[in-house]
């Protein structure tokens, strides 16, 4: 598996985790950092939070040399 494919798998799983949390929350919000458990696909990845707020998030997955391998944003 290439680095980019592994990073995209992490981004996809993390996006699903965030959306599942939001759908199940009473106030339809994304989790705060202490409430978030990274999915297994992200355990060997560098997840960098650009924003993690109640109604929005942006994160990147970077490689060992800091190159961006994947990015996700909502909404």
CSV table of N, CA and C in Angstrom, one decimal, residues 14-65:
chain,number,residue,atom,x,y,z
A,14,UNK,N,-11.6,8.6,9.3
A,14,UNK,CA,-11.7,9.7,10.2
A,14,UNK,C,-12.9,10.6,9.9
A,15,UNK,N,-13.2,10.8,8.6
A,15,UNK,CA,-14.4,11.5,8.2
A,15,UNK,C,-15.6,10.8,8.6
A,16,UNK,N,-15.7,9.5,8.4
A,16,UNK,CA,-16.8,8.7,8.8
A,16,UNK,C,-17.0,8.8,10.4
A,17,UNK,N,-15.9,8.7,11.1
A,17,UNK,CA,-15.9,8.8,12.6
A,17,UNK,C,-16.5,10.1,13.0
A,18,UNK,N,-16.1,11.2,12.4
A,18,UNK,CA,-16.6,12.6,12.7
A,18,UNK,C,-18.0,12.7,12.4
A,19,UNK,N,-18.4,12.2,11.2
A,19,UNK,CA,-19.8,12.4,10.8
A,19,UNK,C,-20.7,11.5,11.6
A,20,UNK,N,-20.3,10.3,12.0
A,20,UNK,CA,-21.1,9.4,12.9
A,20,UNK,C,-21.3,10.1,14.2
A,21,UNK,N,-20.3,10.7,14.8
A,21,UNK,CA,-20.4,11.4,16.1
A,21,UNK,C,-21.4,12.5,15.9
A,22,UNK,N,-21.3,13.3,14.9
A,22,UNK,CA,-22.2,14.5,14.7
A,22,UNK,C,-23.6,14.0,14.6
A,23,UNK,N,-23.8,13.0,13.8
A,23,UNK,CA,-25.2,12.5,13.6
A,23,UNK,C,-25.8,12.0,14.9
A,24,UNK,N,-25.0,11.5,15.8
A,24,UNK,CA,-25.5,10.9,17.0
A,24,UNK,C,-25.6,11.9,18.2
A,25,UNK,N,-25.0,13.1,18.0
A,25,UNK,CA,-25.0,14.1,19.0
A,25,UNK,C,-26.3,14.9,19.1
A,26,UNK,N,-26.7,15.2,20.3
A,26,UNK,CA,-28.0,15.9,20.5
A,26,UNK,C,-28.0,17.3,19.7
A,27,UNK,N,-26.8,18.0,19.8
A,27,UNK,CA,-26.8,19.3,19.2
A,27,UNK,C,-26.1,19.3,17.8
A,28,UNK,N,-26.0,18.1,17.2
A,28,UNK,CA,-25.4,18.0,15.8
A,28,UNK,C,-24.1,18.6,15.7
A,29,UNK,N,-23.2,18.4,16.6
A,29,UNK,CA,-21.8,19.0,16.5
A,29,UNK,C,-20.8,17.9,16.3
A,30,UNK,N,-19.6,18.3,15.9
A,30,UNK,CA,-18.5,17.4,15.8
A,30,UNK,C,-17.8,17.3,17.2
A,31,UNK,N,-17.1,16.3,17.5
A,31,UNK,CA,-16.5,16.1,18.8
A,31,UNK,C,-15.4,17.1,19.0
A,32,UNK,N,-15.2,17.5,20.3
A,32,UNK,CA,-14.0,18.2,20.7
A,32,UNK,C,-12.8,17.3,20.7
A,33,UNK,N,-11.6,17.8,20.6
A,33,UNK,CA,-10.4,16.9,20.5
A,33,UNK,C,-10.4,15.8,21.6
A,34,UNK,N,-10.7,16.2,22.9
A,34,UNK,CA,-10.6,15.1,23.9
A,34,UNK,C,-11.6,14.0,23.8
A,35,UNK,N,-12.7,14.3,23.0
A,35,UNK,CA,-13.8,13.3,22.8
A,35,UNK,C,-13.5,12.4,21.6
A,36,UNK,N,-12.5,12.7,20.8
A,36,UNK,CA,-12.3,12.0,19.6
A,36,UNK,C,-11.3,10.9,19.8
A,37,UNK,N,-11.6,9.7,19.3
A,37,UNK,CA,-10.7,8.6,19.2
A,37,UNK,C,-10.4,8.3,17.8
A,38,UNK,N,-9.2,8.4,17.4
A,38,UNK,CA,-8.8,8.2,16.0
A,38,UNK,C,-9.1,6.7,15.6
A,39,UNK,N,-9.6,6.5,14.4
A,39,UNK,CA,-9.8,5.1,13.9
A,39,UNK,C,-8.4,4.4,13.7
A,40,UNK,N,-8.5,3.1,13.7
A,40,UNK,CA,-7.3,2.3,13.6
A,40,UNK,C,-6.5,2.7,12.3
A,41,UNK,N,-7.2,3.0,11.2
A,41,UNK,CA,-6.4,3.4,10.0
A,41,UNK,C,-5.5,4.6,10.2
A,42,UNK,N,-5.7,5.3,11.2
A,42,UNK,CA,-5.0,6.6,11.5
A,42,UNK,C,-3.8,6.4,12.5
A,43,UNK,N,-3.7,5.2,13.1
A,43,UNK,CA,-2.7,5.0,14.1
A,43,UNK,C,-1.3,5.2,13.7
A,44,UNK,N,-1.0,4.9,12.5
A,44,UNK,CA,0.4,5.1,12.0
A,44,UNK,C,0.5,6.4,11.1
A,45,UNK,N,-0.5,7.2,11.2
A,45,UNK,CA,-0.5,8.4,10.3
A,45,UNK,C,-0.3,9.7,11.2
A,46,UNK,N,0.2,10.7,10.5
A,46,UNK,CA,0.3,12.1,11.1
A,46,UNK,C,-1.0,12.9,10.8
A,47,UNK,N,-1.9,13.0,11.7
A,47,UNK,CA,-3.1,13.8,11.5
A,47,UNK,C,-2.8,15.2,12.1
A,48,UNK,N,-3.0,16.2,11.3
A,48,UNK,CA,-2.8,17.6,11.6
A,48,UNK,C,-4.1,18.3,11.6
A,49,UNK,N,-4.6,18.9,12.7
A,49,UNK,CA,-5.9,19.6,12.7
A,49,UNK,C,-5.6,21.0,12.3
A,50,UNK,N,-6.3,21.4,11.2
A,50,UNK,CA,-6.3,22.8,10.8
A,50,UNK,C,-7.4,23.5,11.6
A,51,UNK,N,-8.5,22.8,11.7
A,51,UNK,CA,-9.7,23.3,12.5
A,51,UNK,C,-10.5,22.1,13.0
A,52,UNK,N,-10.9,22.1,14.2
A,52,UNK,CA,-11.9,21.1,14.8
A,52,UNK,C,-12.8,21.9,15.7
A,53,UNK,N,-13.9,22.3,15.1
A,53,UNK,CA,-14.9,23.1,15.9
A,53,UNK,C,-16.3,22.4,15.9
A,54,UNK,N,-17.2,22.9,16.6
A,54,UNK,CA,-18.5,22.3,16.7
A,54,UNK,C,-19.2,22.0,15.3
A,55,UNK,N,-19.0,23.0,14.4
A,55,UNK,CA,-19.7,22.8,13.1
A,55,UNK,C,-18.8,22.7,11.9
A,56,UNK,N,-17.5,22.6,12.1
A,56,UNK,CA,-16.6,22.5,11.0
A,56,UNK,C,-15.3,21.7,11.4
A,57,UNK,N,-14.7,21.2,10.4
A,57,UNK,CA,-13.4,20.6,10.6
A,57,UNK,C,-12.6,20.6,9.3
A,58,UNK,N,-11.3,20.7,9.5
A,58,UNK,CA,-10.3,20.5,8.4
A,58,UNK,C,-9.1,19.8,9.0
A,59,UNK,N,-8.7,18.7,8.3
A,59,UNK,CA,-7.5,18.1,8.8
A,59,UNK,C,-6.7,17.6,7.6
A,60,UNK,N,-5.4,17.5,7.8
A,60,UNK,CA,-4.5,16.9,6.8
A,60,UNK,C,-3.8,15.7,7.3
A,61,UNK,N,-3.4,14.9,6.4
A,61,UNK,CA,-2.5,13.7,6.8
A,61,UNK,C,-1.2,14.0,6.0
A,62,UNK,N,-0.1,14.0,6.8
A,62,UNK,CA,1.2,14.3,6.2
A,62,UNK,C,2.2,13.2,6.3
A,63,UNK,N,3.1,13.1,5.4
A,63,UNK,CA,4.2,12.1,5.4
A,63,UNK,C,5.3,12.5,6.3
A,64,UNK,N,6.3,11.7,6.3
A,64,UNK,CA,7.5,11.9,7.2
A,64,UNK,C,8.2,13.2,6.9
A,65,UNK,N,8.1,13.7,5.7
A,65,UNK,CA,8.8,14.9,5.3
A,65,UNK,C,7.9,16.1,5.3
